[in-house]
PDB file of C-alpha atoms in Angstrom:
ATOM      1  CA  UNK A 146      -0.114   0.048   0.185  1.00  0.00           C
ATOM      2  CA  UNK A 147       3.104   2.258   0.892  1.00  0.00           C
ATOM      3  CA  UNK A 148       4.369   1.504  -2.584  1.00  0.00           C
ATOM      4  CA  UNK A 149       1.222   2.499  -4.198  1.00  0.00           C
ATOM      5  CA  UNK A 150       0.816   5.599  -2.543  1.00  0.00           C
ATOM      6  CA  UNK A 151       4.594   6.589  -3.386  1.00  0.00           C
ATOM      7  CA  UNK A 152       3.453   5.723  -7.190  1.00  0.00           C
ATOM      8  CA  UNK A 153       0.515   8.106  -7.077  1.00  0.00           C
ATOM      9  CA  UNK A 154       2.384  11.095  -5.564  1.00  0.00           C
ATOM     10  CA  UNK A 155       5.077  10.425  -8.256  1.00  0.00           C
ATOM     11  CA  UNK A 156       2.349  10.497 -10.858  1.00  0.00           C
ATOM     12  CA  UNK A 157       0.982  13.554  -9.492  1.00  0.00           C
ATOM     13  CA  UNK A 158       4.295  15.338  -9.473  1.00  0.00           C
ATOM     14  CA  UNK A 159       4.961  14.291 -12.760  1.00  0.00           C
ATOM     15  CA  UNK A 160       1.314  15.807 -13.804  1.00  0.00           C
ATOM     16  CA  UNK A 161       2.022  18.742 -12.205  1.00  0.00           C
ATOM     17  CA  UNK A 162       5.410  19.440 -13.484  1.00  0.00           C
ATOM     18  CA  UNK A 163       4.060  18.832 -17.202  1.00  0.00           C
ATOM     19  CA  UNK A 164       1.468  21.594 -16.492  1.00  0.00           C
ATOM     20  CA  UNK A 165       3.560  24.012 -15.195  1.00  0.00           C
ATOM     21  CA  UNK A 166       5.795  23.440 -18.163  1.00  0.00           C
ATOM     22  CA  UNK A 167       2.977  23.710 -20.430  1.00  0.00           C
ATOM     23  CA  UNK A 168       2.218  26.990 -18.487  1.00  0.00           C
ATOM     24  CA  UNK A 169       5.442  28.295 -19.040  1.00  0.00           C
ATOM     25  CA  UNK A 170       5.304  27.749 -22.668  1.00  0.00           C
ATOM     26  CA  UNK A 171       1.981  29.554 -22.785  1.00  0.00           C
ATOM     27  CA  UNK A 172       3.509  32.258 -21.008  1.00  0.00           C
ATOM     28  CA  UNK A 173       6.487  32.763 -23.216  1.00  0.00           C
ATOM     29  CA  UNK A 174       3.878  33.340 -25.859  1.00  0.00           C
ATOM     30  CA  UNK A 175       3.230  36.860 -24.552  1.00  0.00           C
ATOM     31  CA  UNK A 176       6.277  38.360 -25.885  1.00  0.00           C
ATOM     32  CA  UNK A 177       5.269  36.949 -29.400  1.00  0.00           C
ATOM     33  CA  UNK A 178       1.722  38.755 -29.166  1.00  0.00           C
ATOM     34  CA  UNK A 179       3.502  42.078 -28.638  1.00  0.00           C
ATOM     35  CA  UNK A 180       1.067  43.034 -25.765  1.00  0.00           C
ATOM     36  CA  UNK A 181      -1.498  43.622 -28.287  1.00  0.00           C
ATOM     37  CA  UNK A 182      -4.355  41.766 -26.169  1.00  0.00           C
ATOM     38  CA  UNK A 183      -5.382  42.110 -22.381  1.00  0.00           C
ATOM     39  CA  UNK A 184      -7.576  39.936 -20.564  1.00  0.00           C
ATOM     40  CA  UNK A 185     -10.234  41.416 -18.171  1.00  0.00           C
ATOM     41  CA  UNK A 186     -11.586  39.742 -14.933  1.00  0.00           C
ATOM     42  CA  UNK A 187     -14.754  40.947 -13.157  1.00  0.00           C
ATOM     43  CA  UNK A 188     -13.123  43.455 -10.626  1.00  0.00           C
ATOM     44  CA  UNK A 189     -11.587  45.273 -13.450  1.00  0.00           C
ATOM     45  CA  UNK A 190     -15.003  45.743 -15.376  1.00  0.00           C
ATOM     46  CA  UNK A 191     -16.729  46.723 -12.266  1.00  0.00           C
ATOM     47  CA  UNK A 192     -14.060  49.523 -11.695  1.00  0.00           C
ATOM     48  CA  UNK A 193     -14.586  50.802 -15.398  1.00  0.00           C
ATOM     49  CA  UNK A 194     -18.275  51.214 -14.876  1.00  0.00           C
ATOM     50  CA  UNK A 195     -18.335  52.184 -11.093  1.00  0.00           C
ATOM     51  CA  UNK A 196     -19.970  55.931 -10.284  1.00  0.00           C
ATOM     52  CA  UNK A 197     -17.034  56.267  -8.010  1.00  0.00           C
ATOM     53  CA  UNK A 198     -14.486  56.563 -10.904  1.00  0.00           C
ATOM     54  CA  UNK A 199     -16.593  58.579 -12.777  1.00  0.00           C
ATOM     55  CA  UNK A 200     -17.678  61.357 -10.507  1.00  0.00           C
ATOM     56  CA  UNK A 201     -15.969  64.674 -10.739  1.00  0.00           C
ATOM     57  CA  UNK A 202     -13.596  65.256  -8.016  1.00  0.00           C
ATOM     58  CA  UNK A 203     -15.289  67.677  -6.333  1.00  0.00           C
ATOM     59  CA  UNK A 204     -18.547  65.581  -5.985  1.00  0.00           C
ATOM     60  CA  UNK A 205     -16.699  62.624  -4.858  1.00  0.00           C
ATOM     61  CA  UNK A 206     -15.150  64.968  -2.107  1.00  0.00           C
ATOM     62  CA  UNK A 207     -18.776  65.701  -0.767  1.00  0.00           C
ATOM     63  CA  UNK A 208     -20.368  62.185  -1.376  1.00  0.00           C
ATOM     64  CA  UNK A 209     -21.849  60.742   1.652  1.00  0.00           C
ATOM     65  CA  UNK A 210     -22.653  57.062   2.350  1.00  0.00           C
ATOM     66  CA  UNK A 211     -24.227  57.572   5.578  1.00  0.00           C
ATOM     67  CA  UNK A 212     -28.104  57.107   5.966  1.00  0.00           C
ATOM     68  CA  UNK A 213     -28.306  54.554   2.846  1.00  0.00           C
ATOM     69  CA  UNK A 214     -30.974  52.313   4.142  1.00  0.00           C
ATOM     70  CA  UNK A 215     -29.652  49.594   2.143  1.00  0.00           C
ATOM     71  CA  UNK A 216     -26.215  49.608   3.719  1.00  0.00           C
ATOM     72  CA  UNK A 217     -24.858  48.530   7.112  1.00  0.00           C
ATOM     73  CA  UNK A 218     -22.108  50.395   9.240  1.00  0.00           C
ATOM     74  CA  UNK A 219     -19.631  48.312   7.969  1.00  0.00           C
ATOM     75  CA  UNK A 220     -20.612  48.644   4.484  1.00  0.00           C
ATOM     76  CA  UNK A 221     -20.468  52.377   5.050  1.00  0.00           C
ATOM     77  CA  UNK A 222     -17.075  52.237   6.112  1.00  0.00           C
ATOM     78  CA  UNK A 223     -15.873  50.225   3.260  1.00  0.00           C
ATOM     79  CA  UNK A 224     -17.544  52.611   0.786  1.00  0.00           C
ATOM     80  CA  UNK A 225     -15.959  55.373   2.414  1.00  0.00           C
ATOM     81  CA  UNK A 226     -12.537  53.820   2.244  1.00  0.00           C
ATOM     82  CA  UNK A 227     -13.134  53.463  -1.398  1.00  0.00           C
ATOM     83  CA  UNK A 228     -14.017  57.018  -1.873  1.00  0.00           C
ATOM     84  CA  UNK A 229     -11.005  58.393  -0.045  1.00  0.00           C
ATOM     85  CA  UNK A 230      -8.920  55.867  -2.102  1.00  0.00           C
ATOM     86  CA  UNK A 231     -10.272  56.935  -5.296  1.00  0.00           C
ATOM     87  CA  UNK A 232      -9.422  60.482  -4.432  1.00  0.00           C
ATOM     88  CA  UNK A 233      -5.817  59.683  -3.843  1.00  0.00           C
ATOM     89  CA  UNK A 234      -5.459  57.079  -6.285  1.00  0.00           C
ATOM     90  CA  UNK A 235      -8.007  57.147  -9.381  1.00  0.00           C
ATOM     91  CA  UNK A 236      -8.281  53.702 -10.753  1.00  0.00           C
ATOM     92  CA  UNK A 237      -9.223  54.860 -14.130  1.00  0.00           C
ATOM     93  CA  UNK A 238      -5.901  56.149 -14.935  1.00  0.00           C
ATOM     94  CA  UNK A 239      -4.219  52.901 -13.913  1.00  0.00           C
ATOM     95  CA  UNK A 240      -6.539  50.903 -16.109  1.00  0.00           C
ATOM     96  CA  UNK A 241      -6.546  53.036 -19.178  1.00  0.00           C
ATOM     97  CA  UNK A 242      -2.778  53.189 -18.905  1.00  0.00           C
ATOM     98  CA  UNK A 243      -2.543  49.397 -18.765  1.00  0.00           C
ATOM     99  CA  UNK A 244      -5.092  48.757 -21.667  1.00  0.00           C
ATOM    100  CA  UNK A 245      -3.954  51.362 -24.017  1.00  0.00           C
ATOM    101  CA  UNK A 246      -4.719  50.345 -27.709  1.00  0.00           C
ATOM    102  CA  UNK A 247      -4.898  46.707 -26.641  1.00  0.00           C
ATOM    103  CA  UNK A 248      -7.849  44.443 -27.558  1.00  0.00           C
ATOM    104  CA  UNK A 249     -10.065  43.404 -24.365  1.00  0.00           C
ATOM    105  CA  UNK A 250     -10.745  39.801 -24.070  1.00  0.00           C
ATOM    106  CA  UNK A 251     -13.078  38.234 -21.336  1.00  0.00           C
ATOM    107  CA  UNK A 252     -14.024  34.731 -21.033  1.00  0.00           C
ATOM    108  CA  UNK A 253     -17.922  33.410 -20.630  1.00  0.00           C
ATOM    109  CA  UNK A 254     -17.887  32.897 -16.934  1.00  0.00           C
ATOM    110  CA  UNK A 255     -16.775  36.575 -16.224  1.00  0.00           C
ATOM    111  CA  UNK A 256     -19.312  37.989 -18.713  1.00  0.00           C
ATOM    112  CA  UNK A 257     -22.149  36.032 -17.046  1.00  0.00           C
ATOM    113  CA  UNK A 258     -20.902  36.795 -13.482  1.00  0.00           C
ATOM    114  CA  UNK A 259     -20.987  40.381 -14.287  1.00  0.00           C
ATOM    115  CA  UNK A 260     -24.513  40.109 -15.921  1.00  0.00           C
ATOM    116  CA  UNK A 261     -25.612  38.683 -12.551  1.00  0.00           C
ATOM    117  CA  UNK A 262     -24.021  41.534 -10.754  1.00  0.00           C
ATOM    118  CA  UNK A 263     -25.237  44.477 -12.869  1.00  0.00           C
ATOM    119  CA  UNK A 264     -28.907  42.945 -12.700  1.00  0.00           C
ATOM    120  CA  UNK A 265     -28.947  43.110  -8.990  1.00  0.00           C
ATOM    121  CA  UNK A 266     -26.895  45.950  -7.883  1.00  0.00           C
ATOM    122  CA  UNK A 267     -25.501  49.313  -9.563  1.00  0.00           C
ATOM    123  CA  UNK A 268     -27.352  52.332 -10.848  1.00  0.00           C
ATOM    124  CA  UNK A 269     -28.665  52.941 -14.081  1.00  0.00           C
ATOM    125  CA  UNK A 270     -25.445  55.131 -15.179  1.00  0.00           C
ATOM    126  CA  UNK A 271     -23.090  52.356 -14.195  1.00  0.00           C
ATOM    127  CA  UNK A 272     -25.324  49.657 -15.984  1.00  0.00           C
ATOM    128  CA  UNK A 273     -25.274  51.798 -19.028  1.00  0.00           C
ATOM    129  CA  UNK A 274     -21.608  51.881 -19.046  1.00  0.00           C
ATOM    130  CA  UNK A 275     -21.499  48.258 -18.783  1.00  0.00           C
ATOM    131  CA  UNK A 276     -23.621  47.651 -21.713  1.00  0.00           C
ATOM    132  CA  UNK A 277     -21.626  49.908 -23.867  1.00  0.00           C
ATOM    133  CA  UNK A 278     -18.189  48.367 -22.379  1.00  0.00           C
ATOM    134  CA  UNK A 279     -18.807  45.163 -22.973  1.00  0.00           C
ATOM    135  CA  UNK A 280     -19.955  45.625 -26.724  1.00  0.00           C
ATOM    136  CA  UNK A 281     -16.164  46.301 -27.075  1.00  0.00           C
ATOM    137  CA  UNK A 282     -14.910  43.389 -25.325  1.00  0.00           C
ATOM    138  CA  UNK A 283     -14.346  39.804 -27.195  1.00  0.00           C
ATOM    139  CA  UNK A 284     -15.768  37.224 -25.397  1.00  0.00           C
ATOM    140  CA  UNK A 285     -13.854  33.780 -25.262  1.00  0.00           C
ATOM    141  CA  UNK A 286     -14.696  30.325 -24.217  1.00  0.00           C
ATOM    142  CA  UNK A 287     -13.705  29.007 -20.755  1.00  0.00           C
ATOM    143  CA  UNK A 288     -10.521  27.237 -21.299  1.00  0.00           C
ATOM    144  CA  UNK A 289      -8.869  27.460 -17.724  1.00  0.00           C
ATOM    145  CA  UNK A 290      -5.275  26.030 -17.254  1.00  0.00           C
ATOM    146  CA  UNK A 291      -5.331  22.945 -15.461  1.00  0.00           C
ATOM    147  CA  UNK A 292      -2.742  24.072 -13.008  1.00  0.00           C
ATOM    148  CA  UNK A 293      -4.812  26.599 -11.857  1.00  0.00           C
ATOM    149  CA  UNK A 294      -7.956  24.607 -11.753  1.00  0.00           C
ATOM    150  CA  UNK A 295      -6.088  22.301  -9.340  1.00  0.00           C
ATOM    151  CA  UNK A 296      -5.353  25.101  -6.822  1.00  0.00           C
ATOM    152  CA  UNK A 297      -7.077  24.174  -3.383  1.00  0.00           C
ATOM    153  CA  UNK A 298      -7.915  26.753  -0.923  1.00  0.00           C
ATOM    154  CA  UNK A 299     -11.430  27.927   1.022  1.00  0.00           C
ATOM    155  CA  UNK A 300     -10.483  31.473  -0.209  1.00  0.00           C
ATOM    156  CA  UNK A 301     -10.557  30.514  -3.994  1.00  0.00           C
ATOM    157  CA  UNK A 302     -13.796  30.319  -5.569  1.00  0.00           C
ATOM    158  CA  UNK A 303     -14.011  28.159  -8.736  1.00  0.00           C
ATOM    159  CA  UNK A 304     -15.290  30.999 -10.600  1.00  0.00           C
ATOM    160  CA  UNK A 305     -12.313  32.982  -9.995  1.00  0.00           C
ATOM    161  CA  UNK A 306     -10.062  30.099 -10.929  1.00  0.00           C
ATOM    162  CA  UNK A 307     -12.064  29.630 -14.124  1.00  0.00           C
ATOM    163  CA  UNK A 308     -11.483  33.359 -15.223  1.00  0.00           C
ATOM    164  CA  UNK A 309      -7.978  33.353 -14.146  1.00  0.00           C
ATOM    165  CA  UNK A 310      -7.285  30.193 -15.616  1.00  0.00           C
ATOM    166  CA  UNK A 311      -8.548  30.971 -18.933  1.00  0.00           C
ATOM    167  CA  UNK A 312      -6.090  34.191 -18.956  1.00  0.00           C
ATOM    168  CA  UNK A 313      -3.500  31.897 -17.847  1.00  0.00           C
ATOM    169  CA  UNK A 314      -4.002  29.175 -20.480  1.00  0.00           C
ATOM    170  CA  UNK A 315      -3.784  32.028 -23.409  1.00  0.00           C
ATOM    171  CA  UNK A 316      -0.796  33.424 -22.251  1.00  0.00           C
ATOM    172  CA  UNK A 317      -2.300  37.138 -21.379  1.00  0.00           C
ATOM    173  CA  UNK A 318      -1.908  39.659 -18.884  1.00  0.00           C
ATOM    174  CA  UNK A 319      -4.638  39.807 -16.861  1.00  0.00           C
ATOM    175  CA  UNK A 320      -6.102  43.237 -15.347  1.00  0.00           C
ATOM    176  CA  UNK A 321      -7.534  42.782 -11.898  1.00  0.00           C
ATOM    177  CA  UNK A 322      -7.946  44.126  -8.522  1.00  0.00           C
ATOM    178  CA  UNK A 323      -8.244  40.612  -6.638  1.00  0.00           C
ATOM    179  CA  UNK A 324      -5.024  40.541  -4.913  1.00  0.00           C
ATOM    180  CA  UNK A 325      -6.186  37.594  -2.856  1.00  0.00           C
ATOM    181  CA  UNK A 326      -6.152  35.314  -5.896  1.00  0.00           C
ATOM    182  CA  UNK A 327      -2.652  36.517  -7.233  1.00  0.00           C
ATOM    183  CA  UNK A 328      -1.152  36.135  -3.775  1.00  0.00           C
ATOM    184  CA  UNK A 329      -2.556  32.642  -3.384  1.00  0.00           C
ATOM    185  CA  UNK A 330      -1.362  31.444  -6.671  1.00  0.00           C
ATOM    186  CA  UNK A 331       2.146  32.883  -6.061  1.00  0.00           C
ATOM    187  CA  UNK A 332       2.275  31.239  -2.533  1.00  0.00           C
ATOM    188  CA  UNK A 333       1.850  27.934  -4.730  1.00  0.00           C
ATOM    189  CA  UNK A 334       4.560  28.762  -7.075  1.00  0.00           C
ATOM    190  CA  UNK A 335       2.047  29.306  -9.935  1.00  0.00           C
ATOM    191  CA  UNK A 336       2.994  32.856 -11.484  1.00  0.00           C
ATOM    192  CA  UNK A 337       1.076  34.688 -14.460  1.00  0.00           C
ATOM    193  CA  UNK A 338       1.488  38.174 -15.678  1.00  0.00           C
ATOM    194  CA  UNK A 339      -1.230  40.573 -14.029  1.00  0.00           C
ATOM    195  CA  UNK A 340      -1.731  44.529 -13.598  1.00  0.00           C
ATOM    196  CA  UNK A 341      -3.286  45.288 -10.327  1.00  0.00           C
ATOM    197  CA  UNK A 342      -5.590  48.319 -10.198  1.00  0.00           C
ATOM    198  CA  UNK A 343      -7.419  49.834  -6.822  1.00  0.00           C
ATOM    199  CA  UNK A 344     -10.601  47.819  -5.976  1.00  0.00           C
ATOM    200  CA  UNK A 345     -13.650  49.704  -6.494  1.00  0.00           C
ATOM    201  CA  UNK A 346     -17.503  49.030  -6.166  1.00  0.00           C
ATOM    202  CA  UNK A 347     -20.706  49.917  -7.647  1.00  0.00           C
ATOM    203  CA  UNK A 348     -22.563  52.663  -5.757  1.00  0.00           C
ATOM    204  CA  UNK A 349     -25.316  53.948  -8.344  1.00  0.00           C
ATOM    205  CA  UNK A 350     -28.120  52.323  -6.341  1.00  0.00           C
ATOM    206  CA  UNK A 351     -26.549  53.998  -3.092  1.00  0.00           C
ATOM    207  CA  UNK A 352     -26.408  57.437  -3.878  1.00  0.00           C
ATOM    208  CA  UNK A 353     -28.461  60.085  -5.729  1.00  0.00           C
ATOM    209  CA  UNK A 354     -27.557  61.752  -9.052  1.00  0.00           C
ATOM    210  CA  UNK A 355     -25.360  64.635  -7.785  1.00  0.00           C
ATOM    211  CA  UNK A 356     -25.710  68.082  -9.340  1.00  0.00           C
ATOM    212  CA  UNK A 357     -23.386  68.608 -12.430  1.00  0.00           C
ATOM    213  CA  UNK A 358     -23.422  70.723 -15.268  1.00  0.00           C
ATOM    214  CA  UNK A 359     -23.832  69.504 -18.940  1.00  0.00           C
ATOM    215  CA  UNK A 360     -19.852  69.564 -19.477  1.00  0.00           C
ATOM    216  CA  UNK A 361     -19.366  67.590 -16.354  1.00  0.00           C
ATOM    217  CA  UNK A 362     -21.887  65.096 -17.439  1.00  0.00           C
ATOM    218  CA  UNK A 363     -20.176  64.874 -20.700  1.00  0.00           C
ATOM    219  CA  UNK A 364     -16.498  64.665 -19.543  1.00  0.00           C
ATOM    220  CA  UNK A 365     -17.318  62.051 -16.422  1.00  0.00           C
ATOM    221  CA  UNK A 366     -19.813  59.969 -18.620  1.00  0.00           C
ATOM    222  CA  UNK A 367     -22.622  60.954 -15.959  1.00  0.00           C
ATOM    223  CA  UNK A 368     -25.495  61.050 -18.453  1.00  0.00           C
TER     224      UNK A 368
END
């Protein structure tokens, strides 16, 4: 029985080594693509559509979440942190610099997850941004890398493994704010190219439309 266990361990190690080798080959293809394509995860699209990233700075400074009947004190504190962080580090600046003129790709699982999110939370402005944005993104089939799908942790959602794993299998840089997943993968010696940006949330269903001039509405996409 001990010998059989040793054989199974050797087979698992061999399979893991092969998967990592294939992963290395995939990642090496990134250079040949010339950085013309970038892979988006759920968190990136949420940031691109969030009112937090589109309000004029003056409006953002005066934005209050207290008194929102649909938020708890803890949620208010988290939203306040995001508001302050956006004032210090605008997420769109980082995201747009990372995207540049690259073609944007997203897998089907990410698209489905976003459809669920935007159907339940978010304001109309945020939903409209999502409708416009998703029309410019190429949706690809879920083809997650085996080495990513085999990652085990209670903190790693199966959905996230499919999304990140698809980016890995395609040899693409993933644009994300999911630091927890990236950290967990690196702890397991699974490295893949990512660009991290600040996390943001949908808030349109929690705040009223701020007073803004027509120029501000045009400039900050508030209409």
